[in-house]
Coordinates of C-alpha atoms in Angstrom, one line a residue:
Chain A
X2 CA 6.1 7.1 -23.7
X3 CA 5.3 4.2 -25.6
X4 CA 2.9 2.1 -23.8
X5 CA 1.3 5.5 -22.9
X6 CA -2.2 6.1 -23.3
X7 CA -4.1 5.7 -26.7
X8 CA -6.5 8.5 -26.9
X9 CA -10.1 7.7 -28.1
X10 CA -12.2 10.7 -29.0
X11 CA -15.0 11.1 -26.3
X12 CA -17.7 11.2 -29.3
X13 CA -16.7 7.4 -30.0
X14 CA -16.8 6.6 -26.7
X15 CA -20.3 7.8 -26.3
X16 CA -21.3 6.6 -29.6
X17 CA -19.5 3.0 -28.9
X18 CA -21.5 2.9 -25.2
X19 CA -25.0 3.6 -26.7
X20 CA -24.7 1.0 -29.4
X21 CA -24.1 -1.4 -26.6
X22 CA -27.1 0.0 -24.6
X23 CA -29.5 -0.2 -27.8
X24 CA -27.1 -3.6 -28.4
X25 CA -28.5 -5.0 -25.3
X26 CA -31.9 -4.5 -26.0
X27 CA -31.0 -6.4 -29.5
X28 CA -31.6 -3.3 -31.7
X29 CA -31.1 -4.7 -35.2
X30 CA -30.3 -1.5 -36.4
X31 CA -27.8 -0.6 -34.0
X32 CA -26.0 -3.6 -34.8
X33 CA -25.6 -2.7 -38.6
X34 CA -24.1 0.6 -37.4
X35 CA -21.5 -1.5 -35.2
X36 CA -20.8 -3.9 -38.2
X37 CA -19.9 -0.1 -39.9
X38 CA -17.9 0.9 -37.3
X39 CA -16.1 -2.0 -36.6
X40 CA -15.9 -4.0 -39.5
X41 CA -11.9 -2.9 -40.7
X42 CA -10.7 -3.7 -37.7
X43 CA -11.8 -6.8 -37.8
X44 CA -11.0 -7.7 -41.3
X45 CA -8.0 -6.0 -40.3
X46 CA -7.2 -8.1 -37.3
X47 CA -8.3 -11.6 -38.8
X48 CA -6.3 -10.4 -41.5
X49 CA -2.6 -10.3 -40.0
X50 CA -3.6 -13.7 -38.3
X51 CA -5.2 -15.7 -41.5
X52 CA -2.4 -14.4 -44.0
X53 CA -5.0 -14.6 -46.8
X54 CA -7.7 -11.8 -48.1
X55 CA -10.3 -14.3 -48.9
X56 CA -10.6 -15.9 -45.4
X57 CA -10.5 -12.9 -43.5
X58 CA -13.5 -11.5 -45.5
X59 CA -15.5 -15.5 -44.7
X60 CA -13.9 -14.9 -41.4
X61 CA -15.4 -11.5 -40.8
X62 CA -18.5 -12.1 -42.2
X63 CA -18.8 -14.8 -39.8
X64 CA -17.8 -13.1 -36.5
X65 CA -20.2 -10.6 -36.9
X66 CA -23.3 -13.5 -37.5
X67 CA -22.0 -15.2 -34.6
X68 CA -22.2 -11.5 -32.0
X69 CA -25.7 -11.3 -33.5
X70 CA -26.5 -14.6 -32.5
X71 CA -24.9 -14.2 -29.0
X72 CA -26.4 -10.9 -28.6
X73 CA -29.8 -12.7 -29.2
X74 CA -28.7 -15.6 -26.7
X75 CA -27.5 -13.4 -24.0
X76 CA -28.1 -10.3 -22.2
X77 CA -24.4 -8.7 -22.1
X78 CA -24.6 -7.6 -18.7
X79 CA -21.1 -8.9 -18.0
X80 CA -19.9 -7.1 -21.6
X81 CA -18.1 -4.1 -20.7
X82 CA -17.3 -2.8 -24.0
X83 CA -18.8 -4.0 -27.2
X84 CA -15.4 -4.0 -29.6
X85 CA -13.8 -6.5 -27.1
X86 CA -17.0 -8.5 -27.5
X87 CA -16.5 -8.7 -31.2
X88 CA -12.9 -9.2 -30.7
X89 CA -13.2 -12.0 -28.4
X90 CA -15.8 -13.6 -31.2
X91 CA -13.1 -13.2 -34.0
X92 CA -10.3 -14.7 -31.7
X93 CA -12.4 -17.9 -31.2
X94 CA -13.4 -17.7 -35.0
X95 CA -9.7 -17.6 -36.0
X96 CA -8.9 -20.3 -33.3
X97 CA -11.8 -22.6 -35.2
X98 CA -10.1 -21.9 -38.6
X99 CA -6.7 -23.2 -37.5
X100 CA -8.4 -26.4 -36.1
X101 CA -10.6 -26.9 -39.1
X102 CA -7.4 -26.5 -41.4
X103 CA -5.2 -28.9 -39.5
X104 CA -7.7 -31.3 -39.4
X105 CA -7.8 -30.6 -43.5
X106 CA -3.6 -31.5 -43.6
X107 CA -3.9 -34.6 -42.4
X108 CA -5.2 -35.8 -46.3
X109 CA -3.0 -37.4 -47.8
X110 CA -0.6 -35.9 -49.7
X111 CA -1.2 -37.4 -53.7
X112 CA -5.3 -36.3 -53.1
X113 CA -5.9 -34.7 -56.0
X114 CA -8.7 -32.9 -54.6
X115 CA -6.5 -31.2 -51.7
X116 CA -3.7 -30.5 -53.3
X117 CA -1.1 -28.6 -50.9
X118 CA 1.0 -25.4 -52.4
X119 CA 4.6 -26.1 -51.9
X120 CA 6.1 -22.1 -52.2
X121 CA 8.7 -22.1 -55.0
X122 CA 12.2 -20.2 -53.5
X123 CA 12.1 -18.3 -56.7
X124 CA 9.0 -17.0 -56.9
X125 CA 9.2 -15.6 -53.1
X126 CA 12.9 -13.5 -54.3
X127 CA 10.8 -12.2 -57.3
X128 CA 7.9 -11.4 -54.3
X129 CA 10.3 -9.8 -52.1
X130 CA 11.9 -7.8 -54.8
X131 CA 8.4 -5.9 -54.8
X132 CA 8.6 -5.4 -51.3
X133 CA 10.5 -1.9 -51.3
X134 CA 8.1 -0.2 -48.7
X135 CA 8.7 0.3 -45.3
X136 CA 4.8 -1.1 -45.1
X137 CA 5.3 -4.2 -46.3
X138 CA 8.6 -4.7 -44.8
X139 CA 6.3 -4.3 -41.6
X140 CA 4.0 -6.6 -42.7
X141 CA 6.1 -9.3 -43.0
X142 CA 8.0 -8.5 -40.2
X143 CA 4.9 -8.9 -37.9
X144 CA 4.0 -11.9 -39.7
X145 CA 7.3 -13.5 -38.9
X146 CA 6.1 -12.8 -34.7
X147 CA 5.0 -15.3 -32.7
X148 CA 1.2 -15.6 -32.6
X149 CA 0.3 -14.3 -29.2
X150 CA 2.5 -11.0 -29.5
X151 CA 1.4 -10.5 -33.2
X152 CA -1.9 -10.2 -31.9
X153 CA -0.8 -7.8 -28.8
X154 CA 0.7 -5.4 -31.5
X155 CA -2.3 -5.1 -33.6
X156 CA -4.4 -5.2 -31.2
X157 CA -2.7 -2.2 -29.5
X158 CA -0.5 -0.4 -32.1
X159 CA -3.2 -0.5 -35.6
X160 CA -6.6 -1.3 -33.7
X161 CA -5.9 0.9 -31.1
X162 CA -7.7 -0.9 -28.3
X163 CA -7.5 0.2 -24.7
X164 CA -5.4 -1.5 -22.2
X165 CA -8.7 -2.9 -20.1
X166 CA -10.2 -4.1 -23.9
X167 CA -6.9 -6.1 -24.5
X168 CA -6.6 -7.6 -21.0
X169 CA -10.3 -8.7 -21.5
X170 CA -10.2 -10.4 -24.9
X171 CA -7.1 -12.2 -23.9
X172 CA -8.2 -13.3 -20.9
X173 CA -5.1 -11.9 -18.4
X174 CA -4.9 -8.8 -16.0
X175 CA -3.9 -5.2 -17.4
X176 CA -0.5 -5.4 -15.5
X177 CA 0.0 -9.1 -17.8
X178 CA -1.3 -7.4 -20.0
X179 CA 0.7 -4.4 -20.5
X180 CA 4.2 -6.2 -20.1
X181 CA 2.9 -8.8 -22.9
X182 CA 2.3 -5.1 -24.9
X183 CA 5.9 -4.1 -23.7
X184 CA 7.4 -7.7 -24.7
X185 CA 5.6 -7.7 -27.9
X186 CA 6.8 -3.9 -29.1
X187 CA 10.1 -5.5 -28.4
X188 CA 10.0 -8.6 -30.3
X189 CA 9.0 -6.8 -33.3
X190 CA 11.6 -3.8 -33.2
X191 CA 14.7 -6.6 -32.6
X192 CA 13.5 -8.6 -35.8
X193 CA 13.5 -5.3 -37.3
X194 CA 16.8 -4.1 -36.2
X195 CA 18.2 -7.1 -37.4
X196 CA 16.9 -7.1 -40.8
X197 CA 18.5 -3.5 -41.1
X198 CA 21.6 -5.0 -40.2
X199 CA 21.7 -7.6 -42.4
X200 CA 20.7 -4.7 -45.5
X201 CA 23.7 -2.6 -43.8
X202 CA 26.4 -5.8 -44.0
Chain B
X175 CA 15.1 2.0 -34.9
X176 CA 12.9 3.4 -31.8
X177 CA 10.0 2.8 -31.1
X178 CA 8.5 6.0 -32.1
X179 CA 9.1 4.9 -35.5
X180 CA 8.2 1.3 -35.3
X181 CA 4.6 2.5 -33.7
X182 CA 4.3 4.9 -36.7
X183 CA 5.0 2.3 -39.5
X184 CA 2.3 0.0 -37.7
X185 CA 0.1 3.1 -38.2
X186 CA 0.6 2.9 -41.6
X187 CA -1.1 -0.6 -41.8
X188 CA -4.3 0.9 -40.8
X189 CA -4.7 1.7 -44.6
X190 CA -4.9 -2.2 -45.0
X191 CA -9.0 -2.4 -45.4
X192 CA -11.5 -4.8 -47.0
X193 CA -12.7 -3.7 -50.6
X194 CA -15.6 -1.2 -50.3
X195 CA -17.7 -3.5 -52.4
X196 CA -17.0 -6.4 -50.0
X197 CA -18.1 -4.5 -47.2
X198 CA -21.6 -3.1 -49.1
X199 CA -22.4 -6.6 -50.2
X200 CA -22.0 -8.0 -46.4
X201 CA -23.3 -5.6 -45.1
X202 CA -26.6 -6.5 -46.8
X203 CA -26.1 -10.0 -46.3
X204 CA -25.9 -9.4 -42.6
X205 CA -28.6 -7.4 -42.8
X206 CA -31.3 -9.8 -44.5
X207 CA -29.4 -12.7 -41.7
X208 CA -30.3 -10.5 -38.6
X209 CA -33.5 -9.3 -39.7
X210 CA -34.8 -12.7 -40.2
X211 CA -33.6 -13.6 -37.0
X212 CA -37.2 -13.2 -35.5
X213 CA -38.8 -10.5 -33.6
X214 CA -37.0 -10.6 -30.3
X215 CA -35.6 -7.0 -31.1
X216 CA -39.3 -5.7 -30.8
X217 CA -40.0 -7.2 -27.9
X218 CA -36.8 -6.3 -25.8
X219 CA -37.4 -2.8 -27.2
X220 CA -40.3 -2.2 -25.1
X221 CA -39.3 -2.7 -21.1
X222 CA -42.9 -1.8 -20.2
X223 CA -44.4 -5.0 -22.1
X224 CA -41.3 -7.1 -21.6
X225 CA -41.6 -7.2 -18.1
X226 CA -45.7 -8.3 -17.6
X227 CA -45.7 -10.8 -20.6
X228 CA -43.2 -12.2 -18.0
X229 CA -45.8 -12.0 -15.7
X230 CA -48.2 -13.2 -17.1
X231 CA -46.5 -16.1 -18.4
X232 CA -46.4 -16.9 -14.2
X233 CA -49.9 -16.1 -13.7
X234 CA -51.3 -18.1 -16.7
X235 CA -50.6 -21.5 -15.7
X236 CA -53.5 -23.5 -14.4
X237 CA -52.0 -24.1 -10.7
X238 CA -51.3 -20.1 -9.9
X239 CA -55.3 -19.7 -11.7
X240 CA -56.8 -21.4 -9.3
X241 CA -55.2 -19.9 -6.0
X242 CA -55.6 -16.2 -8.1
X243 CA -59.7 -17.1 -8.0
X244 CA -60.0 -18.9 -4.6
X245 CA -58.7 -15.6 -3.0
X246 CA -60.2 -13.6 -4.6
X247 CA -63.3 -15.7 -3.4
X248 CA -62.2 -16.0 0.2
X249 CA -61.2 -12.5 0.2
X250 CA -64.2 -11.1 -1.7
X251 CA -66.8 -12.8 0.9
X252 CA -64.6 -11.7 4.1
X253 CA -64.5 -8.4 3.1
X254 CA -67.8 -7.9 1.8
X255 CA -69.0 -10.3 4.9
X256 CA -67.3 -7.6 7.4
X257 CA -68.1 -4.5 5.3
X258 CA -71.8 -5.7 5.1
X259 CA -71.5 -6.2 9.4
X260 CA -72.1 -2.6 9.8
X261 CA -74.9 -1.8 7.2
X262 CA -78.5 -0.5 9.4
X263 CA -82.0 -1.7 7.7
X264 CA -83.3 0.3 5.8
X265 CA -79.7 1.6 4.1
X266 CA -79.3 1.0 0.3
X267 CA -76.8 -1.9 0.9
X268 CA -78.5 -4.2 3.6
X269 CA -79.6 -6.4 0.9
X270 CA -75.9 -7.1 1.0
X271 CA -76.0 -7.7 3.8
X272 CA -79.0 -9.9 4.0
X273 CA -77.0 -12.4 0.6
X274 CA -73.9 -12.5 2.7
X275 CA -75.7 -13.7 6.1
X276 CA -77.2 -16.1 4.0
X277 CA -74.0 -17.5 2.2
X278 CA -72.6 -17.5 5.2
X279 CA -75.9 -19.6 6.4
X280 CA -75.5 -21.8 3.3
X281 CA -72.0 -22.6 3.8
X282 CA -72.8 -23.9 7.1
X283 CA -73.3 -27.3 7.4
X284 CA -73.7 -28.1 10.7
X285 CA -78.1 -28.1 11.5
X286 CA -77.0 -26.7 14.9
X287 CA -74.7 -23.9 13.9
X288 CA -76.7 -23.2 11.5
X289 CA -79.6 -22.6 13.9
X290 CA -77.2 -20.7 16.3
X291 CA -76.0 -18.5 13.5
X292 CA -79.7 -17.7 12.5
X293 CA -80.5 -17.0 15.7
X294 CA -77.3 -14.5 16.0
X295 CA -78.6 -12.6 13.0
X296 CA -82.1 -12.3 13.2
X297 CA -80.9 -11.1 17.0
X298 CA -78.5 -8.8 15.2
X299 CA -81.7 -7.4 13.2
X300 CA -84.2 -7.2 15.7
X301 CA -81.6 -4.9 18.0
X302 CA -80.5 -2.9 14.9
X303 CA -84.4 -2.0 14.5
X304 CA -84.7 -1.4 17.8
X305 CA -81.3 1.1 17.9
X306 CA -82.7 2.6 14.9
X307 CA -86.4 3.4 16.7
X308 CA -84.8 4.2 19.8
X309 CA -83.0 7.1 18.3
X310 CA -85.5 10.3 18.8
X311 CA -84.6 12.4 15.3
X312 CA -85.7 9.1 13.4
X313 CA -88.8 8.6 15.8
X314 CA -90.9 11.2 14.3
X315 CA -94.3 11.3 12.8
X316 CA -92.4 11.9 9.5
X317 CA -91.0 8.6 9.2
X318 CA -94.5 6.7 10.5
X319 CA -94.5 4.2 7.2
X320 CA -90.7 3.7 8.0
X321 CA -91.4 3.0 11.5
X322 CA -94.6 0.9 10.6
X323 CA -92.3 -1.5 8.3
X324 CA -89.4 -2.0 10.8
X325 CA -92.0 -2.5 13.8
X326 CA -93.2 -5.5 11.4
X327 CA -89.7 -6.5 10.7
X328 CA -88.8 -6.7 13.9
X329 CA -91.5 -9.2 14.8
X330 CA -91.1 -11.6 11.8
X331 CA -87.4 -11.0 13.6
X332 CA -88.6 -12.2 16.9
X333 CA -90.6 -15.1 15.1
X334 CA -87.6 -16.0 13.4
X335 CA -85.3 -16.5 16.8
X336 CA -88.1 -18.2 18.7
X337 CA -88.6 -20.8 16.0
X338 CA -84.4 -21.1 16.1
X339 CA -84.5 -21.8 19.7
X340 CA -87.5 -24.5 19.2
X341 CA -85.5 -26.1 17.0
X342 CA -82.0 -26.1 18.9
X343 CA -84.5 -27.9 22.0
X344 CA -86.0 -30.0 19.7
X345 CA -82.7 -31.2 18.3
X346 CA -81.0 -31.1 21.9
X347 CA -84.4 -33.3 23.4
X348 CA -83.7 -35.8 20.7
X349 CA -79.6 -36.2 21.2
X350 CA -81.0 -36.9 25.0
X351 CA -83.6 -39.9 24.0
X352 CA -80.8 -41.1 21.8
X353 CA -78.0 -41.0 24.8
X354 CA -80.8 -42.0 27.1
X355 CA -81.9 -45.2 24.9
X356 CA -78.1 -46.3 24.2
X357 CA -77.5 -46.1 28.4
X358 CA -80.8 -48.3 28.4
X359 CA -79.7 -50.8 25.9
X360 CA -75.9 -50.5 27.5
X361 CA -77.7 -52.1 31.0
X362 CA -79.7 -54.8 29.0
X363 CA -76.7 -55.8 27.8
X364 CA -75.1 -56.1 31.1
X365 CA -77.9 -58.0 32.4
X366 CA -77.6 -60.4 29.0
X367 CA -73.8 -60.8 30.4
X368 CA -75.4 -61.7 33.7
X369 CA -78.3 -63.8 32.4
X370 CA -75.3 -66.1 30.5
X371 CA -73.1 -66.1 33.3
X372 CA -76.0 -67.6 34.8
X373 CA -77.0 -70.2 32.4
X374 CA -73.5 -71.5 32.9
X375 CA -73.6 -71.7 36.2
X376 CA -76.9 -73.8 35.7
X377 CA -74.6 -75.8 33.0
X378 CA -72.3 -76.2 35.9
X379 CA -75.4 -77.8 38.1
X380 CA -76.3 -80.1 35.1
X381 CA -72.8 -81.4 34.6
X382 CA -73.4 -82.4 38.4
X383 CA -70.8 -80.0 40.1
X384 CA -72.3 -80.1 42.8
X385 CA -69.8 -78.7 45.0
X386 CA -70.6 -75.7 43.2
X387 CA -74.4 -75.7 43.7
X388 CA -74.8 -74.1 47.7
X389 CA -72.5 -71.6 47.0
X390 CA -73.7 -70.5 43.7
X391 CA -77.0 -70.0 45.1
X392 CA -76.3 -68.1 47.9
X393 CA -74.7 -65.7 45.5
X394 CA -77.4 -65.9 42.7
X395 CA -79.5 -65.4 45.5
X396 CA -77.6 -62.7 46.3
X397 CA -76.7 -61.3 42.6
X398 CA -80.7 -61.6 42.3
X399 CA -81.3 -59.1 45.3
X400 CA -78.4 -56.5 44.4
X401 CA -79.4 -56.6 41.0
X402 CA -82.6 -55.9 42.1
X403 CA -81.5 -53.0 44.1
X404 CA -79.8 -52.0 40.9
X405 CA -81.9 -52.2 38.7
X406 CA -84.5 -50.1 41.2
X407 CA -81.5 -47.7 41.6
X408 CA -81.2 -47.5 37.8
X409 CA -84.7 -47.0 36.9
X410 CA -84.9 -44.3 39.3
X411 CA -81.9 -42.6 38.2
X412 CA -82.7 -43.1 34.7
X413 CA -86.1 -41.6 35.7
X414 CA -84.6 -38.7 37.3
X415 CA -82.5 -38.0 34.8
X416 CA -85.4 -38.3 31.9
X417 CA -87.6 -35.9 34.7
X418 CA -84.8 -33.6 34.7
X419 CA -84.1 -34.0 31.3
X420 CA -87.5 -32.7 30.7
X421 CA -87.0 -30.2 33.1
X422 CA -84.1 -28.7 31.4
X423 CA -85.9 -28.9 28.1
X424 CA -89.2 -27.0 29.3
X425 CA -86.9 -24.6 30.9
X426 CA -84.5 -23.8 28.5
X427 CA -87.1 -23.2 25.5
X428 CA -89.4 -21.6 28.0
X429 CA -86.9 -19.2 29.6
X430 CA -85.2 -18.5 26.1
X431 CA -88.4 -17.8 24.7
X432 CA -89.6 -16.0 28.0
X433 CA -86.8 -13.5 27.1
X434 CA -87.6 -13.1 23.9
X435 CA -91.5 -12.1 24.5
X436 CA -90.1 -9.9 27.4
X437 CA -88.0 -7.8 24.6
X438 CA -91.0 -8.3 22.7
X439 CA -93.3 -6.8 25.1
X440 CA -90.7 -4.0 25.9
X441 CA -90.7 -3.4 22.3
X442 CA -94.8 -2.6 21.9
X443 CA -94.2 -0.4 25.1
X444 CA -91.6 1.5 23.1
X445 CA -88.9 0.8 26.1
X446 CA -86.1 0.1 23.4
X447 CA -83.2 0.7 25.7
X448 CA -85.0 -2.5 27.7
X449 CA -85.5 -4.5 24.5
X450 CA -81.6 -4.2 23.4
X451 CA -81.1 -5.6 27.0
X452 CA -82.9 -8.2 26.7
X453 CA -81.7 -9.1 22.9
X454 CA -78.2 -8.8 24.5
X455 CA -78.7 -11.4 26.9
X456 CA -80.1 -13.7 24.2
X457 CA -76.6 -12.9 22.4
X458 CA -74.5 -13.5 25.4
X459 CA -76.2 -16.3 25.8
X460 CA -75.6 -17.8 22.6
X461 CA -72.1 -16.7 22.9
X462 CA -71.4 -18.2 26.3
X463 CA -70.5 -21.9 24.9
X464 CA -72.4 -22.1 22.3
X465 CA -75.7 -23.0 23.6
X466 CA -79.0 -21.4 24.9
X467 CA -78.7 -21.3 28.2
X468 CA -81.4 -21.9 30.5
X469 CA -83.2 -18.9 32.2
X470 CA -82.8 -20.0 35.6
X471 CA -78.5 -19.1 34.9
X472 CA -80.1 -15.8 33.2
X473 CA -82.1 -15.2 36.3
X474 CA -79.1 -16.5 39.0
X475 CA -76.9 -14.0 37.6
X476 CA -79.4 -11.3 37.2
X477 CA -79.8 -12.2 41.0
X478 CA -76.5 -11.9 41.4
X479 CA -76.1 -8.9 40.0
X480 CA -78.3 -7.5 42.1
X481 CA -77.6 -9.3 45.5
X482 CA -73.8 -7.8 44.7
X483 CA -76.0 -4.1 44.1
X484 CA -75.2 -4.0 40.5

């Protein structure tokens, strides 16, 4: 089954709930062992959203300042896990970035300082020529998705994040939830087939 | 394409990672950022001191400081007040005793209650003494000094009540002058009221109403002979009052103090059960309402008592 169960090894479990208990009592060195544990997902989810190596690392860096600093302001008592705490930072984070940025595009267009890159056609059929692999046919398959169902997939398909974690960081119920997971898987394997049949013609 | 394949190419983009390097070198920024935070980790780390520096941030301010050492105050001086109640002379803590009675003396204001209250203590001494003489194990030759001292206590006790009571009567005799001379001066005044209304009327006679002039003389005639009759009715009341007055002031020091030299004399005869009887009726006494009462009620209701065969 697809939307089946991801298993998480009971070990990480344990391990992920006392970092939140130590977390809680704002344990500075339990909090370097969750930036170990959790920082390629992150990078790894900013990533896919950001399109660009360089942000995602600011990005990342960022997010985990900011849980710090909400750890320090709050007591977590309502946090149930502490992944979907950091996710829920990074979403907001990435949501900033966006606004930042379109606030940046409204310069005008001959600023020298801000100068906008127009992709050349030719230089993206010499890019896609490179693209042979079935992982970065992927990758740019999932980065042709809409936003919200891009974020379901890795979320649930490459972070492996739980069902309840999901419905918490995007704010819906697990039943929402899972048919946005089901709707999502869809999405991507239709843009899929269709690039296969556009090889095959 | 199924999904079982699509799920195992996304898989494959959990290889995409951030550069070892990148990670090490945030990783010690993040560290130096958080650890420079402050100290709030430390604190949260142990519950036990978390939890009363939270406490004591409530009890520190001035206002809760203030309540904390007035009850402690109040509560210290009740408790040591009723825990002292029960000490016997001669124990290690009746000097305890003795500084509470007299902060309890010192905090009353009041010269009456204050006599009262000294009465009601020395009282409560004199019959402790006498309980602890009257019991036989302790009224043995052995303890003769001990014996000696509270037989000398016991007097300066006696002294101590008698001179209370004098002073209650003394205080009492001069609150009746005082009541006595302001119903004195009240009549004066009344007879000033009637010495004007009289003067007008002799206005009245020199304006040459003398329509007026019969009538008003048959009634100052008259006014003249009942206020003579009043004023002989007054004067004798007032004197029967002031001769009662006296009355009551001779008997109630005389009959208070009569008690007292009757426990006192029961005392040097070594009838103690006698002498606490006596020392109780100078309690109820006080108790009744608060005043010495006179020992013609003491000897009505012993009367009483023993009319009814009690």
């Amino acid at each position: 089954m697809v939307l089946g169960k991801i298993k998480i090894p009971s070990d990480k479990k344990s391990k992920e709930k006392k970092l939140l208990k130590k977390m809680k009592n704002k344990d500075k060195e339990a909090f370097i062992k969750a930036y170990d544990l959790y920082v390629d997902q992150i990078y790894r989810y900013i990533f896919f959203r950001v399109s660009s190596h360089d942000d995602a690392c600011d990005l990342s860096s960022e997010v985990f300042l900011k849980t710090w600093n909400y750890i320090l302001s709050n007591d977590l008592k309502s946090e149930k896990t502490l992944r979907a705490l950091i996710y829920k930072i990074a979403k907001t984070s990435i949501i900033d970035f966006y606004r930042k940025k379109s606030n940046l595009s409204n310069i005008a267009i001959d600023d020298e300082n801000n100068r906008i890159d127009i992709p050349d056609s030719r230089q993206d059929i010499k890019k896609q020529a490179e693209i042979n692999s079935d992982f970065n046919i992927i990758e740019n398959k999932l980065r042709e998705l809409k936003d919200e169902y891009r974020e379901i997939i890795i979320l649930r398909f490459i972070d492996e994040l739980t069902i309840g974690e999901i419905a918490d960081i995007i704010n819906k119920t697990k039943g929402n939830a899972r048919v946005l997971i089901h709707r999502s898987l869809k999405a991507l394997r239709e843009l899929m087939d269709n690039d296969n049949n556009k090889y095959e013609q | 394409m199924n999904n079982k394949i699509l799920i195992g190419q996304l898989n494959n983009l959990k290889n995409i990672k951030p550069d070892n390097e990148w990670k090490s070198n945030n990783r010690e920024i993040l560290y130096s950022q958080i650890f420079n935070s402050g100290n709030e980790a430390k604190i949260a780390n142990f519950k036990i001191f978390a939890f009363p520096q939270r406490i004591f941030k409530f009890i520190s301010q001035p206002a809760m400081v203030v309540v904390f050492i007035s009850l402690i105050v109040i509560s210290g001086g009740f408790f040591s007040a009723r825990a002292a109640k029960n000490i016997k002379p001669g124990g290690s803590l009746y000097i305890a005793r003795i500084i509470s009675e007299k902060a309890q003396l010192a905090v009353t204001f009041n010269k009456e209650a204050k006599n009262k209250l000294g009465i009601k203590f020395a009282n409560k001494h004199a019959k402790d003494i006498t309980e602890i003489l009257a019991n036989p194990e302790f009224n043995v030759d052995e303890n003769k000094v001990k014996i000696e001292k509270l037989t000398q206590d016991f007097k300066k006790e006696i002294s101590t009540v008698k001179d209370k009571i004098s002073k209650i009567d003394i205080g009492e005799a001069k609150d009746n002058n005082k009541d006595n001379n302001e119903g004195n001066n009240i009549d004066s005044n009344e007879n000033v009221d009637e010495v004007e209304v009289f003067s007008a009327n002799l206005e009245k006679e020199e304006s040459g109403l003398q329509i007026f002039e019969p009538r008003a003389e048959i009634k100052q005639g008259g006014d003249n002979k009942e206020s003579a009759e009043q004023e002989n009715v007054s004067t004798s009341t007032i004197e029967a009052s002031q001769a009662s007055g006296g009355v009551e002031e001779e008997f109630n020091s005389g009959n208070a103090n009569k008690i007292i030299e009757e426990a006192e004399e029961l005392f040097n005869s070594q009838d103690y059960s006698g002498t606490l009887d006596k020392l109780e009726k100078v309690d109820d006494a006080i108790d009744a309402d608060g005043e010495v009462k006179g020992a013609s009620e003491e000897e009505s209701t012993a009367s009483s008592s023993l009319e009814s065969g009690d």
